[in-house]
C-alpha positions as a printed NumPy array, in Angstrom:
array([[ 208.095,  -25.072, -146.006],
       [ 209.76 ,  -27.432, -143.504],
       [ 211.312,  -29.716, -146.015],
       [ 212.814,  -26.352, -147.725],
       [ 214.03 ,  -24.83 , -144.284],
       [ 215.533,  -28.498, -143.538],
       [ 217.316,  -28.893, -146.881],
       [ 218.852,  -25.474, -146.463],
       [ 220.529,  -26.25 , -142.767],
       [ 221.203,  -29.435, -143.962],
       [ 224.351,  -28.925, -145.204],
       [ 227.048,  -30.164, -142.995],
       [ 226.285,  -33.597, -142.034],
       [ 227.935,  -36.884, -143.633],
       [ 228.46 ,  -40.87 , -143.499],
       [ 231.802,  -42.659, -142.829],
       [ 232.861,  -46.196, -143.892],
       [ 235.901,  -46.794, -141.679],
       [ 237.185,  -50.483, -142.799],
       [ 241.119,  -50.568, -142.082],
       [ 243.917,  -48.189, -142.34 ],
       [ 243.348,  -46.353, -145.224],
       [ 240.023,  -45.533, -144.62 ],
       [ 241.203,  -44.601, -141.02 ],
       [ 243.605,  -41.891, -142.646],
       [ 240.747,  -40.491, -145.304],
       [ 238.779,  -40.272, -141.89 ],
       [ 240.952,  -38.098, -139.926],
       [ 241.548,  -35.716, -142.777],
       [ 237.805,  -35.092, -142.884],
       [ 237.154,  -34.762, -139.482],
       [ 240.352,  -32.339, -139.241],
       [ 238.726,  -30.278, -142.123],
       [ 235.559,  -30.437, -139.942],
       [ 236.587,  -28.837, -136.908],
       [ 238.478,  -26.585, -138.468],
       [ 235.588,  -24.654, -140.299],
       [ 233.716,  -24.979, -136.694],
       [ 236.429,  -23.253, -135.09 ],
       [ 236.152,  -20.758, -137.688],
       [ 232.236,  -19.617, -137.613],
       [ 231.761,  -20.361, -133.901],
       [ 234.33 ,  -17.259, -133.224],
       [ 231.664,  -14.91 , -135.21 ],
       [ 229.135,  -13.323, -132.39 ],
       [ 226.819,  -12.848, -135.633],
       [ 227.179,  -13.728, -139.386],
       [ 225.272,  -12.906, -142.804],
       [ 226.057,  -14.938, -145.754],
       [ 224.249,  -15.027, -149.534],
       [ 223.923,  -17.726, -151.468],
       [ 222.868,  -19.2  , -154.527],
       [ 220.385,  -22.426, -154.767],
       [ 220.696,  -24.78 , -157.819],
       [ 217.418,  -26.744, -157.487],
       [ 217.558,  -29.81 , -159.939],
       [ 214.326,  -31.744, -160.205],
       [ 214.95 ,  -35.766, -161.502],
       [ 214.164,  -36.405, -165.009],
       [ 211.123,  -38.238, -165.684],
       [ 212.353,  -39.789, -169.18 ],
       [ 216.389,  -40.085, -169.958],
       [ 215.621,  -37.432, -172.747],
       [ 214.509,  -34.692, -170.489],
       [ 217.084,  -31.609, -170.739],
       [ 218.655,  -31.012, -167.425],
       [ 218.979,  -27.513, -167.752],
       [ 214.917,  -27.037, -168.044],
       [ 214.37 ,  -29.029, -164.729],
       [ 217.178,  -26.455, -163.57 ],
       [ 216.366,  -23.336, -161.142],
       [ 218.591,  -20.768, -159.588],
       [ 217.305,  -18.902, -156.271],
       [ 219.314,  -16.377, -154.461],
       [ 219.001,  -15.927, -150.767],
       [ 220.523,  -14.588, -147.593],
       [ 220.841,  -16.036, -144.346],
       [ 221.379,  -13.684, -140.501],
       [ 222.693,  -15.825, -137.804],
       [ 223.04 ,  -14.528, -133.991],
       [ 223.135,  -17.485, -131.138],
       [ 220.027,  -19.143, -131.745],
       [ 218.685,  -16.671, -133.614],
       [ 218.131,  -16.668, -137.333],
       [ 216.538,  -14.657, -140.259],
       [ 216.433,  -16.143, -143.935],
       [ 215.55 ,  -14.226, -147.254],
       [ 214.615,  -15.605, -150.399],
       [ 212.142,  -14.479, -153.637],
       [ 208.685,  -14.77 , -152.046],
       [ 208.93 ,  -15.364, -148.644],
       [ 211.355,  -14.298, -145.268],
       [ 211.665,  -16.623, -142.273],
       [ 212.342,  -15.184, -139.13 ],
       [ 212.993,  -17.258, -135.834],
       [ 214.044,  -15.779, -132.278],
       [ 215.053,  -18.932, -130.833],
       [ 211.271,  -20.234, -129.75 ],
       [ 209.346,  -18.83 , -132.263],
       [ 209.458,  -19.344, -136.172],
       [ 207.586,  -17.144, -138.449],
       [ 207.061,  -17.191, -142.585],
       [ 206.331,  -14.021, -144.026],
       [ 204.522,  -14.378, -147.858],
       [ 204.683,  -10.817, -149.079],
       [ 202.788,  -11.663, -152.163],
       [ 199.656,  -12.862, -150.176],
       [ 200.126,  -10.544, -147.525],
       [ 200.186,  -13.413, -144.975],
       [ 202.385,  -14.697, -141.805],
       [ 202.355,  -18.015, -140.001],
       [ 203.937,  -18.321, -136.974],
       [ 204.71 ,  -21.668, -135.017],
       [ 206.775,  -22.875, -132.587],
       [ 210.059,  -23.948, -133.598],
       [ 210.756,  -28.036, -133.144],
       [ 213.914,  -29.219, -133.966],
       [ 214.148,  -32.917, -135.892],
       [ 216.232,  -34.897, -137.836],
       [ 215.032,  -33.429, -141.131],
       [ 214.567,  -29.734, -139.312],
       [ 217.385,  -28.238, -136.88 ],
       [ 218.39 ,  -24.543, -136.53 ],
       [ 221.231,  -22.555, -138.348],
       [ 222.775,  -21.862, -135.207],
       [ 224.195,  -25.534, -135.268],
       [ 225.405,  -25.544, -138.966],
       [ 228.729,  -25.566, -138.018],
       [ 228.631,  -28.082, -135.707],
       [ 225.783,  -30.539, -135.564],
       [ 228.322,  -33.114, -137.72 ],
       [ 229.78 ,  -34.298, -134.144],
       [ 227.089,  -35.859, -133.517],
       [ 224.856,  -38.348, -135.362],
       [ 226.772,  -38.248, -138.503],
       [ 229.77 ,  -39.979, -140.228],
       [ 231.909,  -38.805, -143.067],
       [ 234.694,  -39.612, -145.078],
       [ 236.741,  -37.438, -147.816],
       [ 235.161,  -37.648, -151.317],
       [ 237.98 ,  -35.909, -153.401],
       [ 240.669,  -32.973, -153.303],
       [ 240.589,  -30.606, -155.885],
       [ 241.995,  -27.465, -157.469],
       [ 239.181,  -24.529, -158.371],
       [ 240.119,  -21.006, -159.804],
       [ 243.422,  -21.134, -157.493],
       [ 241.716,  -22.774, -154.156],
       [ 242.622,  -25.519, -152.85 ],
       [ 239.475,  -27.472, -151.906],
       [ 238.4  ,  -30.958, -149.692],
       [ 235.277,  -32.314, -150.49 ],
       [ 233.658,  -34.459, -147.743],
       [ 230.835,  -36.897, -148.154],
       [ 228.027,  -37.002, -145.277],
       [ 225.053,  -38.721, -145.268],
       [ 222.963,  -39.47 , -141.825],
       [ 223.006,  -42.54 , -139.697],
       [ 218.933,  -41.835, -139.197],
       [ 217.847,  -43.479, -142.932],
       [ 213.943,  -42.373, -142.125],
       [ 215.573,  -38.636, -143.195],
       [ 214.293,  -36.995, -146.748],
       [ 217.857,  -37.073, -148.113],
       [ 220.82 ,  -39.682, -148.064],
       [ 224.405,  -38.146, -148.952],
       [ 225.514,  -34.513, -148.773],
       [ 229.063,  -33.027, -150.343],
       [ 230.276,  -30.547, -148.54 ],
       [ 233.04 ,  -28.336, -149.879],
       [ 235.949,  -26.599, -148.003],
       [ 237.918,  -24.047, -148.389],
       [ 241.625,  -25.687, -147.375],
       [ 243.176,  -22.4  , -146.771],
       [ 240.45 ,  -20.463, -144.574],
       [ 238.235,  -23.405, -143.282],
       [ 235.511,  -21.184, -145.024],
       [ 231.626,  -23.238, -146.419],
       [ 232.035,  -22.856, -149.793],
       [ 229.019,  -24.931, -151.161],
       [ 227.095,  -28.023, -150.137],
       [ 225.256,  -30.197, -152.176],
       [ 222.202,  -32.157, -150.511],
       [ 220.991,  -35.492, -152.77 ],
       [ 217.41 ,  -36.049, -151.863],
       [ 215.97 ,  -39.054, -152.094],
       [ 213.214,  -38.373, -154.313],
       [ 215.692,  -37.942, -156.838],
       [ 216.019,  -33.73 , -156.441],
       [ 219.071,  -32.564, -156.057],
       [ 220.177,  -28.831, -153.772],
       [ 223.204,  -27.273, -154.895],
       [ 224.168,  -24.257, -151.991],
       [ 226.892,  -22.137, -153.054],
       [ 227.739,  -19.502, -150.786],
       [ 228.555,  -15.876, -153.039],
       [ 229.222,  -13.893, -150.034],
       [ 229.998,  -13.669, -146.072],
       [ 229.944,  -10.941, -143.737],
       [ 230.586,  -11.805, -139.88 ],
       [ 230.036,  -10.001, -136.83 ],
       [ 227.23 ,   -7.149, -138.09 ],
       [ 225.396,   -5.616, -135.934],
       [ 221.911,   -7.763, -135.377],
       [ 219.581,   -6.529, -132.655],
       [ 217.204,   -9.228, -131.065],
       [ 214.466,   -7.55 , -132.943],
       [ 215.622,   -7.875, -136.586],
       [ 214.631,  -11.676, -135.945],
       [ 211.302,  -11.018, -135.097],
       [ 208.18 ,  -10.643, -137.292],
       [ 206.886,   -7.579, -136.14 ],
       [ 203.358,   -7.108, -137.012],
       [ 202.85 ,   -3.508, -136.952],
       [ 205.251,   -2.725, -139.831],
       [ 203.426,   -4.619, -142.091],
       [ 199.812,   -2.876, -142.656],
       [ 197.249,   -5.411, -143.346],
       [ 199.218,   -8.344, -142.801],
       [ 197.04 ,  -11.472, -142.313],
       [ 198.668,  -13.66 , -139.268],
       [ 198.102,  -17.226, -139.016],
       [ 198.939,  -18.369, -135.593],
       [ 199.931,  -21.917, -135.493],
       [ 200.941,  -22.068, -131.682]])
């Protein structure tokens, strides 16, 4: 569940190699692009986005057919502050800030836990700007898709203990808007998140990101705390 939730929020963070002029440049553009989308989502008071996951396992034999180790998930994602609620086919995550809860609807069953914060496992509320810090990045390519003008930036982590080592991270030039990140783990899996649709500043109470119990008859809860 972890390794999921940390692939997911995973998505902006990227490694640098600075070595002269040149690479200087590349640098700035990147970083420009950077702030620019953090500027953008850190004006929202709340956000909901969907998206689509491409889930690509490695081949075990050159032979194997890509598109059978291919699977597409949809999803949505609630941000407020700290504050986040996730959606996908077979489970809902739910966090308040201190507390993280996964609902299983199919086994009637909840865990709740504390929410930690590592390397491998941060909150939403810093997707948009946890690349300051521990992270370098450098432009991967510019390119022209259905009209948009997009930058591509390649991330990977300075920590190398993490489960993944480079992440491309896609831009919208025109609107600073996330359009898609791509995570390359390092068991060989790759995460393709596309992002289908955005819709900031909703109205979220406090208690939409909260399991509550009592809606959910029979629920079994597993308390992890």
């Amino acid at each position: 569940m972890k390794q999921l939730f940390s692939l997911l929020f995973t998505c902006l963070v990227l490694q640098a190699f600075t070595q002269g002029p040149a690479k200087t440049y590349i640098q700035d553009e990147a970083d420009i692009a950077l702030k620019k989308m953090s500027t953008r989502y850190e004006a929202f008071k709340t956000i909901k986005a969907d998206f689509k996951l491409v889930v690509t396992n490695p081949k075990l034999k050159p032979t194997d057919n890509e598109a059978k180790l291919t699977d597409t998930i949809p999803g949505s994602i609630s941000l407020k502050g700290e504050k986040f609620k996730i959606v996908m086919p077979g489970q809902e995550i739910f966090c308040d800030g201190k507390n993280i809860w996964t609902y299983l609807p199919k086994e009637r069953e909840v865990q709740v836990d504390l929410f930690e914060e590592t390397d491998d496992v941060f909150s939403p509320s810093k997707l948009f700007s946890f690349y300051k810090t521990g992270f370098s990045y450098q432009v991967k390519e510019k390119k022209t898709v259905a009209g948009k003008k997009i930058l591509v930036a390649e991330m990977s982590p300075v920590n190398k203990k993490t489960s993944y080592f480079k992440i491309d991270v896609s831009i919208n030039d025109s609107n600073a808007a996330l359009l898609e990140s791509k995570i390359y783990a390092k068991n060989g899996s790759r995460y393709l998140y596309k992002i289908t649709a955005e819709k900031p500043d909703v109205e979220l109470s406090d208690a939409f990101f909260s399991f509550d119990a009592a809606k959910y008859p029979s629920v079994k809860v597993i308390d992890l705390r």
